[in-house]
Amino acid sequence: MSYRKTFKLICGVAGGSAVLVFAATTADSRGYFGEHRGDAASRWSRFTVLQAAQPAWSSASHTPVPTGHAWDFNWDKRDPSLLSNGKKKEKVTEDPTSEQDNSKPKATRNILLIRHSQYNLSGTSDKEKTLTPLGREQAELTGQRLAALGLKYDVLIHSSMARATETAHIISKHLPGVDLVRCDLLREGAPIEPVPPVTHWKPDAVQYHEDGARIEAAFRRYIHRADPKQKDDSYEIIVCHANVIRYFVCRALQFPPEGWLRMGLNNGSITWLTIRPSGRVALRTLGDSGFMPPDKLTRT
């Protein structure tokens, strides 16, 4: 094979496969595979190497083959076209179209998940784990950022743990008129055993069992499409914890929930989920902390 043909071949193969193809072709042309150039065995060796170097494409469209499951549009059990038992609604009125329109969500929900600011790790109880001076600065910066977005926030919900409560109260100073709501379901915990496992953090099975049920209950309470009665798009802030936020993101995007620990979130960062009336979910930002100076960034 000439070098001109080899170059064309490389250009047609993506990424690291090209390097393997080039090396194999050069070695084959010089007889390093132990066959004389032009032999049938040599041609077969080239084909085998080229085939192994190719990425997984579908033969029909030459695009990557999907590996996941189809999107479940009734993930929150609020699809208006379905009953709670998963069966389609029967037409029981003279104007079924009107009935369906009235039960169909029309607004988009925006959920801004805020991780609490840096706190005192040496505290022995939750009450002692208050924000550090830097943590209070971070909360101020997060509040300024949320205010600068110019959105009309509907509510500010926060975990009942001290560090989240203090973060929420500092943020609320920048958002006058937004109601504060306290929630025990949003407390930090172990949502599900992570995969792959880690050695530095190993809760026992009982903690996963108890915390997992509570955090899943929090997800079902706060992460869902809008009620059909909601007319305008909404913007809701939830101040809580890294484990809770990461679990919410995995569940909302229908990713394996056991992958939650593969993500990292800075203190005071903003994660933004958008839930459309159709049940589609989009992640607009994950752990955004670009509004903070580099010397203010922490992950504790």
mmCIF file of C-alpha atoms in Angstrom, residues 86-196:
data_model
loop_
_atom_site.group_PDB
_atom_site.id
_atom_site.type_symbol
_atom_site.label_atom_id
_atom_site.label_comp_id
_atom_site.label_asym_id
_atom_site.label_seq_id
_atom_site.Cartn_x
_atom_site.Cartn_y
_atom_site.Cartn_z
ATOM 1 C CA GLY A 86 -50.058 3.277 33.281
ATOM 2 C CA LYS A 87 -53.189 2.698 31.142
ATOM 3 C CA LYS A 88 -54.445 5.220 28.652
ATOM 4 C CA LYS A 89 -57.423 7.303 29.697
ATOM 5 C CA GLU A 90 -60.764 6.353 28.282
ATOM 6 C CA LYS A 91 -62.902 8.938 26.562
ATOM 7 C CA VAL A 92 -65.741 9.619 28.976
ATOM 8 C CA THR A 93 -66.861 13.075 27.868
ATOM 9 C CA GLU A 94 -68.424 14.458 24.737
ATOM 10 C CA ASP A 95 -65.393 16.679 24.204
ATOM 11 C CA PRO A 96 -62.334 14.590 25.182
ATOM 12 C CA THR A 97 -59.973 17.046 23.487
ATOM 13 C CA SER A 98 -61.051 19.830 25.817
ATOM 14 C CA GLU A 99 -60.671 17.588 28.868
ATOM 15 C CA GLN A 100 -57.177 16.548 27.827
ATOM 16 C CA ASP A 101 -56.127 20.152 27.212
ATOM 17 C CA ASN A 102 -57.284 21.132 30.695
ATOM 18 C CA SER A 103 -55.245 18.340 32.283
ATOM 19 C CA LYS A 104 -52.139 18.962 30.212
ATOM 20 C CA PRO A 105 -49.243 20.925 31.796
ATOM 21 C CA LYS A 106 -48.392 24.138 29.944
ATOM 22 C CA ALA A 107 -45.661 25.723 32.059
ATOM 23 C CA THR A 108 -41.969 24.938 32.428
ATOM 24 C CA ARG A 109 -40.425 24.457 35.843
ATOM 25 C CA ASN A 110 -36.872 25.658 36.509
ATOM 26 C CA ILE A 111 -35.208 24.170 39.581
ATOM 27 C CA LEU A 112 -32.000 25.863 40.755
ATOM 28 C CA LEU A 113 -30.182 23.547 43.150
ATOM 29 C CA ILE A 114 -27.645 25.339 45.353
ATOM 30 C CA ARG A 115 -24.998 23.518 47.338
ATOM 31 C CA HIS A 116 -24.449 25.030 50.797
ATOM 32 C CA SER A 117 -21.326 27.099 51.409
ATOM 33 C CA GLN A 118 -18.154 26.015 53.205
ATOM 34 C CA TYR A 119 -18.767 25.063 56.832
ATOM 35 C CA ASN A 120 -16.923 24.169 60.018
ATOM 36 C CA LEU A 121 -15.864 20.544 59.595
ATOM 37 C CA SER A 122 -14.663 20.253 63.184
ATOM 38 C CA GLY A 123 -18.159 20.624 64.627
ATOM 39 C CA THR A 124 -19.375 17.600 66.565
ATOM 40 C CA SER A 125 -23.085 18.259 66.044
ATOM 41 C CA ASP A 126 -25.121 19.761 63.244
ATOM 42 C CA LYS A 127 -25.640 22.977 65.219
ATOM 43 C CA GLU A 128 -21.875 23.442 65.444
ATOM 44 C CA LYS A 129 -21.331 22.920 61.724
ATOM 45 C CA THR A 130 -22.015 26.522 60.816
ATOM 46 C CA LEU A 131 -20.529 28.438 57.908
ATOM 47 C CA THR A 132 -16.929 29.626 58.006
ATOM 48 C CA PRO A 133 -16.126 33.279 57.203
ATOM 49 C CA LEU A 134 -15.270 32.142 53.683
ATOM 50 C CA GLY A 135 -18.533 30.197 53.541
ATOM 51 C CA ARG A 136 -20.495 33.319 54.350
ATOM 52 C CA GLU A 137 -18.664 35.158 51.553
ATOM 53 C CA GLN A 138 -19.563 32.342 49.162
ATOM 54 C CA ALA A 139 -23.237 32.579 50.118
ATOM 55 C CA GLU A 140 -23.165 36.323 49.467
ATOM 56 C CA LEU A 141 -21.653 35.719 46.030
ATOM 57 C CA THR A 142 -24.260 33.079 45.219
ATOM 58 C CA GLY A 143 -27.051 35.403 46.307
ATOM 59 C CA GLN A 144 -25.632 38.188 44.144
ATOM 60 C CA ARG A 145 -25.445 35.827 41.186
ATOM 61 C CA LEU A 146 -29.045 34.668 41.571
ATOM 62 C CA ALA A 147 -30.215 38.267 41.832
ATOM 63 C CA ALA A 148 -28.193 39.249 38.764
ATOM 64 C CA LEU A 149 -29.975 36.600 36.680
ATOM 65 C CA GLY A 150 -33.079 38.786 36.918
ATOM 66 C CA LEU A 151 -35.486 35.884 37.340
ATOM 67 C CA LYS A 152 -38.771 35.992 39.224
ATOM 68 C CA TYR A 153 -38.228 33.368 41.888
ATOM 69 C CA ASP A 154 -41.282 31.695 43.366
ATOM 70 C CA VAL A 155 -39.822 30.116 46.489
ATOM 71 C CA LEU A 156 -36.540 29.338 48.271
ATOM 72 C CA ILE A 157 -36.606 25.882 49.855
ATOM 73 C CA HIS A 158 -33.740 24.734 52.050
ATOM 74 C CA SER A 159 -32.540 21.739 54.010
ATOM 75 C CA SER A 160 -33.050 21.957 57.752
ATOM 76 C CA MET A 161 -29.352 21.310 58.448
ATOM 77 C CA ALA A 162 -27.463 24.281 59.892
ATOM 78 C CA ARG A 163 -25.086 24.885 56.979
ATOM 79 C CA ALA A 164 -27.887 24.852 54.407
ATOM 80 C CA THR A 165 -30.171 26.981 56.540
ATOM 81 C CA GLU A 166 -27.497 29.638 57.064
ATOM 82 C CA THR A 167 -26.623 29.622 53.353
ATOM 83 C CA ALA A 168 -30.290 30.068 52.423
ATOM 84 C CA HIS A 169 -30.797 32.984 54.809
ATOM 85 C CA ILE A 170 -27.779 34.828 53.416
ATOM 86 C CA ILE A 171 -28.978 34.240 49.848
ATOM 87 C CA SER A 172 -32.483 35.419 50.738
ATOM 88 C CA LYS A 173 -31.163 38.878 51.624
ATOM 89 C CA HIS A 174 -30.461 39.362 47.918
ATOM 90 C CA LEU A 175 -33.918 38.107 46.906
ATOM 91 C CA PRO A 176 -36.461 40.220 48.820
ATOM 92 C CA GLY A 177 -40.016 38.938 48.767
ATOM 93 C CA VAL A 178 -39.099 35.293 48.102
ATOM 94 C CA ASP A 179 -40.552 32.986 50.735
ATOM 95 C CA LEU A 180 -38.246 30.669 52.695
ATOM 96 C CA VAL A 181 -39.411 27.086 53.247
ATOM 97 C CA ARG A 182 -37.601 24.572 55.477
ATOM 98 C CA CYS A 183 -37.611 20.850 54.608
ATOM 99 C CA ASP A 184 -36.199 17.868 56.515
ATOM 100 C CA LEU A 185 -36.311 15.613 53.433
ATOM 101 C CA LEU A 186 -33.453 17.596 51.897
ATOM 102 C CA ARG A 187 -30.946 16.805 54.655
ATOM 103 C CA GLU A 188 -27.622 15.304 53.605
ATOM 104 C CA GLY A 189 -27.268 11.533 53.475
ATOM 105 C CA ALA A 190 -26.291 8.451 51.509
ATOM 106 C CA PRO A 191 -28.777 8.121 48.635
ATOM 107 C CA ILE A 192 -27.567 4.858 47.108
ATOM 108 C CA GLU A 193 -24.353 2.846 47.165
ATOM 109 C CA PRO A 194 -22.085 4.427 44.536
ATOM 110 C CA VAL A 195 -20.602 2.579 41.589
ATOM 111 C CA PRO A 196 -17.646 2.366 41.413
#
